[in-house]
mmCIF file of C-alpha atoms in Angstrom:
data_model
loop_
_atom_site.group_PDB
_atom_site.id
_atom_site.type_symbol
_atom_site.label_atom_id
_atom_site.label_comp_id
_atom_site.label_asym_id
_atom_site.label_seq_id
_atom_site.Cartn_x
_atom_site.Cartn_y
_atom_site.Cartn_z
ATOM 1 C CA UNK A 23 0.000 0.000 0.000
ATOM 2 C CA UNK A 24 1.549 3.570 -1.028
ATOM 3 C CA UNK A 25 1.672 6.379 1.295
ATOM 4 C CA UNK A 26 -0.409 8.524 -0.879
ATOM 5 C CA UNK A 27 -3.613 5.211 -0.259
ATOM 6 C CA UNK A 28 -2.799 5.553 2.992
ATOM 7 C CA UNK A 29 -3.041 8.981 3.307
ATOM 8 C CA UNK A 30 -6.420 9.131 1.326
ATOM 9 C CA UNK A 31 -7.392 6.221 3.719
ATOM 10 C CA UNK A 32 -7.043 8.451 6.625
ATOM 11 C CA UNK A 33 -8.119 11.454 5.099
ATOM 12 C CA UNK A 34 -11.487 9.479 4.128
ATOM 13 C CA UNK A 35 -11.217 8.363 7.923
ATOM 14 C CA UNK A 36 -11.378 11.235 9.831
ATOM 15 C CA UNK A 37 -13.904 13.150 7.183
ATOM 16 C CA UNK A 38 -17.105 10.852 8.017
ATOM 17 C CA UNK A 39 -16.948 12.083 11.064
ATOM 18 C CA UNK A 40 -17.058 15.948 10.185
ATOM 19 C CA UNK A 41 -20.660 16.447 10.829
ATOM 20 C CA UNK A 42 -21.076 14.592 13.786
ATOM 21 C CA UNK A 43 -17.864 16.645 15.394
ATOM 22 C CA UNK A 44 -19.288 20.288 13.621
ATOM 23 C CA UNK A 45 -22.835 19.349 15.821
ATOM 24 C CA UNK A 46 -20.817 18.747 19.102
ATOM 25 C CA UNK A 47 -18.677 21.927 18.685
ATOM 26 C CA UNK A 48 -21.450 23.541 17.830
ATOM 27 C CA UNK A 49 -23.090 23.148 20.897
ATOM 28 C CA UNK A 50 -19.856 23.428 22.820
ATOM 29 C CA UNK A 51 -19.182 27.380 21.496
ATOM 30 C CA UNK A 52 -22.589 28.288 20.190
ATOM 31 C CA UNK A 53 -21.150 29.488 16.747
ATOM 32 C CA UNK A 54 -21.446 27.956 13.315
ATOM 33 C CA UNK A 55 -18.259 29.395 12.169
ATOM 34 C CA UNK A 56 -15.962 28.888 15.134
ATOM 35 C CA UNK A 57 -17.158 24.860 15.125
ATOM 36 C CA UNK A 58 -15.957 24.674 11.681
ATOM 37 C CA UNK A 59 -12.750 26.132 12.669
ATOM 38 C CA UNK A 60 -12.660 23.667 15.041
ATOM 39 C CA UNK A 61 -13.214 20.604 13.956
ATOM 40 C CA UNK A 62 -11.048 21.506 10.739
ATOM 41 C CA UNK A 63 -8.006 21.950 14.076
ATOM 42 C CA UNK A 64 -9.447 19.081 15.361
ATOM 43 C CA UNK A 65 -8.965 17.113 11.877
ATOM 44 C CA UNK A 66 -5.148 18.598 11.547
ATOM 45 C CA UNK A 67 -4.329 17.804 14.753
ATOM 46 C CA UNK A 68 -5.342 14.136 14.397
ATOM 47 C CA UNK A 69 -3.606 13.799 11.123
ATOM 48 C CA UNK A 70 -0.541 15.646 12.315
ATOM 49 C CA UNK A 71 -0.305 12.671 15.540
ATOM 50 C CA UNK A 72 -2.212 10.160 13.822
ATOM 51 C CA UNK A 73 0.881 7.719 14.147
ATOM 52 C CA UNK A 74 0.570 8.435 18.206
ATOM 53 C CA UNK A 75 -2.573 6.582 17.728
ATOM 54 C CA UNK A 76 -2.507 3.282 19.551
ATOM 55 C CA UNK A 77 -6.363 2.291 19.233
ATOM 56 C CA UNK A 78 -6.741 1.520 22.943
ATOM 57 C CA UNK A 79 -10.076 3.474 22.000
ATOM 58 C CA UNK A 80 -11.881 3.780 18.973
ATOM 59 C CA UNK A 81 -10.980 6.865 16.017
ATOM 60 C CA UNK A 82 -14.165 8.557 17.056
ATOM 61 C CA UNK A 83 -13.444 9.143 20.816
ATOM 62 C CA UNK A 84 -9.925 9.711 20.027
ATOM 63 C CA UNK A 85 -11.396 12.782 17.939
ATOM 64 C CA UNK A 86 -14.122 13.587 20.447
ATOM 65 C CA UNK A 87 -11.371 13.595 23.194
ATOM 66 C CA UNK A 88 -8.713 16.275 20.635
ATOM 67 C CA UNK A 89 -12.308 18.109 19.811
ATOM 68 C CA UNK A 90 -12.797 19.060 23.316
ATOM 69 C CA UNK A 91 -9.443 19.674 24.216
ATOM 70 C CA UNK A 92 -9.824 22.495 20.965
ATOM 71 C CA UNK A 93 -13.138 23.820 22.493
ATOM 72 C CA UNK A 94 -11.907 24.206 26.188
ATOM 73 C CA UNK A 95 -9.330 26.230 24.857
ATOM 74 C CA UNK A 96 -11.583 28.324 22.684
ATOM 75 C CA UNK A 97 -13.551 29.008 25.696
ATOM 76 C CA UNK A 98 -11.022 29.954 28.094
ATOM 77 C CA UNK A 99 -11.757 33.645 27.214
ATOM 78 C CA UNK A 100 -15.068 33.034 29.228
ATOM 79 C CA UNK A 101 -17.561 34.346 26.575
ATOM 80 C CA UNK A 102 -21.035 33.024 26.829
ATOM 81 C CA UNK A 103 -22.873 33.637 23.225
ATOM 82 C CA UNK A 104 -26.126 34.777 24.301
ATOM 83 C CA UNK A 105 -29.922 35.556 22.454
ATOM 84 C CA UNK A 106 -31.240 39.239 23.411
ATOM 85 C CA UNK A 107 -33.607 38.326 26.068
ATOM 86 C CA UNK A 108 -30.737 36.771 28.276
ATOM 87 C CA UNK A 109 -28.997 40.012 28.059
ATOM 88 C CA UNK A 110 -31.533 42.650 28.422
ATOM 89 C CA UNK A 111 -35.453 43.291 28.909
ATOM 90 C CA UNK A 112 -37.916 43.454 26.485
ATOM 91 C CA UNK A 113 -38.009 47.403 24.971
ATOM 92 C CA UNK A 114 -41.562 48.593 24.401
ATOM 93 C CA UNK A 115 -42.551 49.217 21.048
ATOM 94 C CA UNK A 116 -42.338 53.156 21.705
ATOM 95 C CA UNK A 117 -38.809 53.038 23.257
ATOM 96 C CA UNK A 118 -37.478 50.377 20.225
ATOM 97 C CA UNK A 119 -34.325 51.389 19.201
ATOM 98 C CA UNK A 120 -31.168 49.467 16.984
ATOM 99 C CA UNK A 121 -28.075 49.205 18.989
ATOM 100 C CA UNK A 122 -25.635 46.280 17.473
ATOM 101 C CA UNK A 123 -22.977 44.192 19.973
ATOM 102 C CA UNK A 124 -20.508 42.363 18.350
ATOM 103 C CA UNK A 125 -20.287 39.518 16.539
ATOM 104 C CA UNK A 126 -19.075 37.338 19.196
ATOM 105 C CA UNK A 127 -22.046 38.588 21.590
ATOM 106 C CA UNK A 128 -24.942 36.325 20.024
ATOM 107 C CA UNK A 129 -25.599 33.030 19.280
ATOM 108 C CA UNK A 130 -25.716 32.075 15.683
ATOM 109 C CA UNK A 131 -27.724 30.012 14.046
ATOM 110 C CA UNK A 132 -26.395 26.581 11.930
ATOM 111 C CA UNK A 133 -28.167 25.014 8.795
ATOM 112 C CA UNK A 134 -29.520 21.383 10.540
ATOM 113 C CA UNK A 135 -26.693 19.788 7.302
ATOM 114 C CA UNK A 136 -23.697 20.759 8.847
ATOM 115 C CA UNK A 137 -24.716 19.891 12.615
ATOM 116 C CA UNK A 138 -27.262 16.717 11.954
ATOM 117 C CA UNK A 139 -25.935 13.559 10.929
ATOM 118 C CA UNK A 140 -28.012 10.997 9.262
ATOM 119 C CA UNK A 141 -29.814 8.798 11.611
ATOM 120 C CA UNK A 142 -31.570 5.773 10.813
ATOM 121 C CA UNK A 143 -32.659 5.713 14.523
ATOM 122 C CA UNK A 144 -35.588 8.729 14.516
ATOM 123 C CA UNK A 145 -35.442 8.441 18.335
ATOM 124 C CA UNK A 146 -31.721 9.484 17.834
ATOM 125 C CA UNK A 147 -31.862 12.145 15.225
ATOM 126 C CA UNK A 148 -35.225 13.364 17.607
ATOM 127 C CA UNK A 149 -32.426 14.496 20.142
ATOM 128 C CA UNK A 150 -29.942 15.571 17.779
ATOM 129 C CA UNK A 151 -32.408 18.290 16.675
ATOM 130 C CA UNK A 152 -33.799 19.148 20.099
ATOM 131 C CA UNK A 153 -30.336 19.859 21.425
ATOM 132 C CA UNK A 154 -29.843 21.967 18.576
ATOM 133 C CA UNK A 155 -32.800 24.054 19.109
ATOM 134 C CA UNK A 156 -31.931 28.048 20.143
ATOM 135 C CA UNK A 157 -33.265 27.655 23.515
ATOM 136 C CA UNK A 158 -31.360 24.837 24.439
ATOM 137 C CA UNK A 159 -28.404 26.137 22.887
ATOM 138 C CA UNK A 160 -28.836 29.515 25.000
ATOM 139 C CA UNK A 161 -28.959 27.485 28.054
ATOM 140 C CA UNK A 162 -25.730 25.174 27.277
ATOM 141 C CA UNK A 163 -23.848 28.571 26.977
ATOM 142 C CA UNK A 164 -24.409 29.018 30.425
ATOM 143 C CA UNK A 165 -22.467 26.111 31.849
ATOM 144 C CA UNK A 166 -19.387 25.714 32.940
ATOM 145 C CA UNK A 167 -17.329 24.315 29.923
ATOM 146 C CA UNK A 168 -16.082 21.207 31.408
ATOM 147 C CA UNK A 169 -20.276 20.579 32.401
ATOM 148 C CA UNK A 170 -21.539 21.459 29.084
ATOM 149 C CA UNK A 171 -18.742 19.009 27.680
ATOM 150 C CA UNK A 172 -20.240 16.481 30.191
ATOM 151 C CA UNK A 173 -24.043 17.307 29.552
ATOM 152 C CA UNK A 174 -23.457 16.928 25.951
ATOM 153 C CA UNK A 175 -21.533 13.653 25.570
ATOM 154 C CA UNK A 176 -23.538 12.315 28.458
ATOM 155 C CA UNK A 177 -27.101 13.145 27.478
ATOM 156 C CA UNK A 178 -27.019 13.811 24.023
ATOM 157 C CA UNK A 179 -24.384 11.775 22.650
ATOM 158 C CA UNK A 180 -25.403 8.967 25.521
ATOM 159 C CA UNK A 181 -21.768 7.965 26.261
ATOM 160 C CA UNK A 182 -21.376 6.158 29.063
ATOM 161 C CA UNK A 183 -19.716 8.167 32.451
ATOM 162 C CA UNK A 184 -16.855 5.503 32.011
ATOM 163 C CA UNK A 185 -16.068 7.304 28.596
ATOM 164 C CA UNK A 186 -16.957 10.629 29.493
ATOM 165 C CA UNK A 187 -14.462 10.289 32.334
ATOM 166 C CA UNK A 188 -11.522 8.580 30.301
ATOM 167 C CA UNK A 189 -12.169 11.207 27.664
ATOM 168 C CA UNK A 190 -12.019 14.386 30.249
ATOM 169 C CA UNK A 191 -8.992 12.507 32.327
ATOM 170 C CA UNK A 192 -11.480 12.692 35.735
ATOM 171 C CA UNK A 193 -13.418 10.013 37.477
ATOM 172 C CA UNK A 194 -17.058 8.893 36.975
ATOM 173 C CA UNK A 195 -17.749 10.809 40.521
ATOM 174 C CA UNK A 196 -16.611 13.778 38.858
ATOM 175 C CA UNK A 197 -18.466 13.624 35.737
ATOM 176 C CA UNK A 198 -21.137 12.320 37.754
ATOM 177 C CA UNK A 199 -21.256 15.332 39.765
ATOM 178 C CA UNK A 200 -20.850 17.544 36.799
ATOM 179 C CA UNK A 201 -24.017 15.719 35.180
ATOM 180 C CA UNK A 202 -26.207 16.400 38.059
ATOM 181 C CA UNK A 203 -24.711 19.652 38.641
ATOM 182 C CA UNK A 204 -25.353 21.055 34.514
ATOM 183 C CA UNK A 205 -29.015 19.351 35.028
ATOM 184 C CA UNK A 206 -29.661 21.611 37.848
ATOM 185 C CA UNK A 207 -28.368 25.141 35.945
ATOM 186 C CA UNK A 208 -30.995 23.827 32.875
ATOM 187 C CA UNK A 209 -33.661 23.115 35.289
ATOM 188 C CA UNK A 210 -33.809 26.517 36.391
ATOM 189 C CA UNK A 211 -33.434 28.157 32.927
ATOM 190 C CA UNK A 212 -36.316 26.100 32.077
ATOM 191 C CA UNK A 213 -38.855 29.132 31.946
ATOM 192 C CA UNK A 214 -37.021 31.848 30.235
ATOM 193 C CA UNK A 215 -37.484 32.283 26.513
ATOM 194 C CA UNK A 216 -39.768 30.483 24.527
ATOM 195 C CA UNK A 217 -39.044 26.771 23.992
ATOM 196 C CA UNK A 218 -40.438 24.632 20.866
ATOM 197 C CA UNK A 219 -42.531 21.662 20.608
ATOM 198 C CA UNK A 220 -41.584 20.685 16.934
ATOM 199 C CA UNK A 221 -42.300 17.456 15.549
ATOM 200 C CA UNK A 222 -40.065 15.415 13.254
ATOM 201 C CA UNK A 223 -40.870 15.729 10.322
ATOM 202 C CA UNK A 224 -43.646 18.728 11.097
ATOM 203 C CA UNK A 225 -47.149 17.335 10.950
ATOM 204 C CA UNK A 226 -49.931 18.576 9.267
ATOM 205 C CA UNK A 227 -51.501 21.468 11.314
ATOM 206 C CA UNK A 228 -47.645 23.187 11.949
ATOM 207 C CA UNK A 229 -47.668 22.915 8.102
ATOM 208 C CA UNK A 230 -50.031 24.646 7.573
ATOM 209 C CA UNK A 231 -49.152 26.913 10.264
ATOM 210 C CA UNK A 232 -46.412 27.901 8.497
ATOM 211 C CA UNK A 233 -47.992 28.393 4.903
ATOM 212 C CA UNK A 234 -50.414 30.977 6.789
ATOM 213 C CA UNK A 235 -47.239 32.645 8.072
ATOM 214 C CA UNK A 236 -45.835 32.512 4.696
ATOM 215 C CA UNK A 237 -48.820 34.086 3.297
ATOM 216 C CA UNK A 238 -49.076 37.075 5.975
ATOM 217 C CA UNK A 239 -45.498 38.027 6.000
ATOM 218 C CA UNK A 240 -45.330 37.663 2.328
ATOM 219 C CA UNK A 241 -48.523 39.676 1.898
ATOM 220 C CA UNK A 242 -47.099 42.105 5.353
ATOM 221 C CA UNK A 243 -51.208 41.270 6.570
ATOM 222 C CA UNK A 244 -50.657 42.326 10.372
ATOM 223 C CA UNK A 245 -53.915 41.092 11.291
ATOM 224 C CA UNK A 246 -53.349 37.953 10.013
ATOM 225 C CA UNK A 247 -50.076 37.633 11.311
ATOM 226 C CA UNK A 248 -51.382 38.772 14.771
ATOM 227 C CA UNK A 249 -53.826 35.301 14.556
ATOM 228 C CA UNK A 250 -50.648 33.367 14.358
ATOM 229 C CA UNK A 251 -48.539 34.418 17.137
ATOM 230 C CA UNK A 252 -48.799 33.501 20.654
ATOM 231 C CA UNK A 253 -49.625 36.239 23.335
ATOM 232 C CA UNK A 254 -45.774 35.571 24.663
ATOM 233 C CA UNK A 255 -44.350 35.936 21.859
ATOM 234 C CA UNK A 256 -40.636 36.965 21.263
ATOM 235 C CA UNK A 257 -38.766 38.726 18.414
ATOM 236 C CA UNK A 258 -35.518 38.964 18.005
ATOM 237 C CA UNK A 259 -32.850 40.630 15.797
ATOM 238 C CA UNK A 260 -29.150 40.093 16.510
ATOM 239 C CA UNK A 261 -27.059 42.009 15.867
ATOM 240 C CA UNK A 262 -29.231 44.203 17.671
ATOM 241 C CA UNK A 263 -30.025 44.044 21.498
ATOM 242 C CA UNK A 264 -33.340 45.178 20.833
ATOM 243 C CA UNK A 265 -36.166 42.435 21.689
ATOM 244 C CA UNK A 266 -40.149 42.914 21.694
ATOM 245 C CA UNK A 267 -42.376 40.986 23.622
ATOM 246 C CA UNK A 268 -46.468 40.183 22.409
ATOM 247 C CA UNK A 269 -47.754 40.687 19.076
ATOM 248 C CA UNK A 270 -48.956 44.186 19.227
ATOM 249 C CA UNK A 271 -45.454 44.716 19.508
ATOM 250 C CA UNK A 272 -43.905 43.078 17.091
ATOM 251 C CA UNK A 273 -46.316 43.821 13.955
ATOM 252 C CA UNK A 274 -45.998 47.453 15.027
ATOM 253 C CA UNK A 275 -42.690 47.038 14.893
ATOM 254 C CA UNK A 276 -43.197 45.774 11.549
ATOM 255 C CA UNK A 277 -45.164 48.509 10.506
ATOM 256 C CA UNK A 278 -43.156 51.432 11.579
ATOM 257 C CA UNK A 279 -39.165 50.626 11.929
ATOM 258 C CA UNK A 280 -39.914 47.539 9.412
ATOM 259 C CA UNK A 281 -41.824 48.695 6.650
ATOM 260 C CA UNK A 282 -39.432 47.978 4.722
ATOM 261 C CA UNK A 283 -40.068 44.461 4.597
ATOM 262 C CA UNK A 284 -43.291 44.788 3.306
ATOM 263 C CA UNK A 285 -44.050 42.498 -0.598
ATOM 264 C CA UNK A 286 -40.786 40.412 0.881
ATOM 265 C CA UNK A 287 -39.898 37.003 -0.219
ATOM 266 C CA UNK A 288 -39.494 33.942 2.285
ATOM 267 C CA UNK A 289 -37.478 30.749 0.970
ATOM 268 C CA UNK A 290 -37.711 27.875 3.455
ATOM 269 C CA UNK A 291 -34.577 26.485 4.642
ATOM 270 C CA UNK A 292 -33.356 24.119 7.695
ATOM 271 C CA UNK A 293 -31.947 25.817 10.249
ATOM 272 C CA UNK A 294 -31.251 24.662 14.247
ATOM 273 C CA UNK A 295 -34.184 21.499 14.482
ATOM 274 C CA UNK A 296 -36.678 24.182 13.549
ATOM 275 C CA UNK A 297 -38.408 25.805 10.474
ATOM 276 C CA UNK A 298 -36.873 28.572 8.942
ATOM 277 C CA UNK A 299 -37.089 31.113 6.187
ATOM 278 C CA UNK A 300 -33.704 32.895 4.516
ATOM 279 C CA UNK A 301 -35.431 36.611 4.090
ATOM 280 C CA UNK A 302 -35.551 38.775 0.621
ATOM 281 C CA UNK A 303 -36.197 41.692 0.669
ATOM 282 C CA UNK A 304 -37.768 44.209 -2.080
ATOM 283 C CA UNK A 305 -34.421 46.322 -3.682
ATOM 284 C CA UNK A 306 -35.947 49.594 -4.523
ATOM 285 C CA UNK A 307 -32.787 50.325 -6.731
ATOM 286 C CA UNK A 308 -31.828 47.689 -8.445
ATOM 287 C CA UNK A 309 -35.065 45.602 -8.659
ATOM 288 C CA UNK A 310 -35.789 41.993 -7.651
ATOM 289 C CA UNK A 311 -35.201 40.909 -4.084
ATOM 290 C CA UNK A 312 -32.107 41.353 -1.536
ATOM 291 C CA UNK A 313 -31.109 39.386 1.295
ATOM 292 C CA UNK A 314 -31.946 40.601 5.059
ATOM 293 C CA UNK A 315 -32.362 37.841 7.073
ATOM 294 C CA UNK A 316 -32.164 34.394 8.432
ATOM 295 C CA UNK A 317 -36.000 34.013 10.302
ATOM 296 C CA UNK A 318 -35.513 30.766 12.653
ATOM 297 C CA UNK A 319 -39.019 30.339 13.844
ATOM 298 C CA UNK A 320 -40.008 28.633 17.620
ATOM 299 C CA UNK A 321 -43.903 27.571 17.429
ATOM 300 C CA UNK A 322 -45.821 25.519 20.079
ATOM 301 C CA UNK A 323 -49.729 24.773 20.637
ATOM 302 C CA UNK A 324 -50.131 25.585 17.229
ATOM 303 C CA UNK A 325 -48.645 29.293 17.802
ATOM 304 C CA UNK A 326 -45.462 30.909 16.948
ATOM 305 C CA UNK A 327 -43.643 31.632 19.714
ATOM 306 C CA UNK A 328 -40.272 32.968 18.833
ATOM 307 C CA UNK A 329 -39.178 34.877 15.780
ATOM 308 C CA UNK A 330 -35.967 35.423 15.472
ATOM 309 C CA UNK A 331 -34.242 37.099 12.461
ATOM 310 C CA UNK A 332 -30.450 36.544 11.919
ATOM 311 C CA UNK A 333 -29.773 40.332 10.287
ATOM 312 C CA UNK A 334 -25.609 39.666 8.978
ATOM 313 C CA UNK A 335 -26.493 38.253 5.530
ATOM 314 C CA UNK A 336 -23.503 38.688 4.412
ATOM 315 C CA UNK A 337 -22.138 35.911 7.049
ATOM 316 C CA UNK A 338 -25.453 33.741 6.549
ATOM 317 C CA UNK A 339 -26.793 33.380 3.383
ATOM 318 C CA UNK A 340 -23.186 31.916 2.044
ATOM 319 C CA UNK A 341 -23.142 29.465 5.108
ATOM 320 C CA UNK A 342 -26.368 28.509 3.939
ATOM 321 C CA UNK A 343 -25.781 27.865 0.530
ATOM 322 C CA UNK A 344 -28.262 30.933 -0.778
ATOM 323 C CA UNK A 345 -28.136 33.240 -3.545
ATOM 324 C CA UNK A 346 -27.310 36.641 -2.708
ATOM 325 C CA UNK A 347 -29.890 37.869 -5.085
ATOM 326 C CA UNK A 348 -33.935 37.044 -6.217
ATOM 327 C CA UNK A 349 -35.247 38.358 -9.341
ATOM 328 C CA UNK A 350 -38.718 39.447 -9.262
ATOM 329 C CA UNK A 351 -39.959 36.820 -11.118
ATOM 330 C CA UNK A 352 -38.329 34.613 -8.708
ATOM 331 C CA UNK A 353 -40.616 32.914 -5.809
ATOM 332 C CA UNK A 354 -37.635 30.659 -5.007
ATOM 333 C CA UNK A 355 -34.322 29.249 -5.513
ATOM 334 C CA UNK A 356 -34.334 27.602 -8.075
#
């Protein structure tokens, strides 16, 4: 065997696992693009010391155990990536104003194909998407790292303590501990921020939910928009700090600040274990359709409960494989 079969071997190897790896990094830093960066250091590294390799464990761990080793560093700066409602209160409607944070404030949102392996097991790819989801996501950011690393191995990934503990060099009383300790912070972050009861696939009456939200936000019909949203529900627009609470709220928000939007264009897309629209809209200058958002939509009891636009197109729409441009013929991508 040559060294350039072996090397495609390996390469091969260590790239079925890429997905898998993006999801858990993913969930360990709470950006899209800073998991990519790390599993591709991740992937180096184990090339780079793949000859270290003994196999007293299996390739996966071996990754899983260089993966987190590359997130606890990431996160030894201590940020926590955050939605606008666990940094500030609501504003009122009257008092709404734009103020942007930085990038590395918010958590971002991930197409589902980058973080979701294939499952045969719809039990299994059930969790994957529910620890995916933005509110679960926003309360993983508040652990410890070392406890999120445990949480998600432990009750996502359902490794056993034994390997959780081998993997993080502790015992299975610490990771244990950790477990019960990470349940606890969760439990109490259990009630802030809407959460999303989303079946897999979506059944009938949350698709049609979200063709009469296609049709009122495509047609900008506040009262019919107003029928669809629950009486808590949130909207949110990172880069902006600025979140509104209720739906008189957030269609007069639409209305005033977000006129703008109105004869806009919504193409569906998978984003986080929940539906989602990438955002066009009208170019008065140039004609046709221009990006403006990411919408990653929450519903529950056949409401919508949390909409949430993504505003840095520029950052999105490429990780989501969209067009930067509609023609006004165009209803979709084509």
């Amino acid at each position: 065997m040559t060294d350039g079969t072996v090397t495609q071997e390996l390469d091969s190897a260590l790239e079925k696992h890429r997905v898998e790896l993006t999801g858990y990094c993913y969930r360990m830093l709470g950006s899209s693009f800073e998991a990519e960066d790390a599993v591709q250091d991740t992937l180096v590294r184990a090339w780079r010391s793949y000859d270290k390799f003994e196999g007293r464990s299996s390739l996966r761990s071996w990754l899983y155990r260089i993966a987190t080793n590359v997130c606890l560093d990431m996160l030894t700066a201590g940020n926590k990536r955050a939605r606008p409602m666990d940094l500030t209160d609501s504003t009122p409607l009257a008092q709404a104003a734009l103020s942007p944070r930085p990038d590395h404030t918010w958590l971002e949102p991930v197409p589902d194909s980058r973080v979701l392996p294939t499952s045969a097991d719809p039990a299994e790819a059930a969790v994957a998407k529910e620890s995916v989801r933005l509110a679960f996501m926003a309360a993983l950011q508040q652990l410890p790292p070392k406890q999120r690393a445990v949480l998600i191995l432990r009750e996502v990934l359902a490794w056993r303590a034994s390997e959780v503990a081998e993997l993080l060099g502790t015992s299975v009383a610490s990771v244990n501990s950790a477990l019960q300790r990470a349940r606890a912070t969760l439990a109490e972050r259990a009630d802030r921020g809407a959460d999303a009861a989303v079946s897999d696939p979506l059944d009938e009456e949350q698709q049609k939910l979200l063709e009469r939200y296609v049709a009122a936000f495509e047609g900008y019909d506040m009262k019919a928009l107003t029928a669809l949203l629950h009486e808590d529900a949130v909207m949110t627009m990172p880069p902006f700090d600025l979140w509104l609470a209720g739906p008189a709220d957030i269609t007069g928000f639409m209305e005033t600040l977000g006129a703008a939007c109105a004869g806009s264009r919504l193409v569906p897309v998978e984003a986080n274990g929940l539906p989602a629209f990438a955002h066009y809209k009208p170019d008065p200058d140039a004609g046709g359709f221009t990006p403006w958002a990411v919408q990653v939509l929450e519903i529950s009891d056949g409401r919508i409960t949390g909409f949430h636009c993504f505003l840095d197109t520029k950052r999105w729409f490429p990780l989501f494989d969209l067009p930067l441009r509609l023609e006004a013929e165009a209803d979709q991508v084509q």
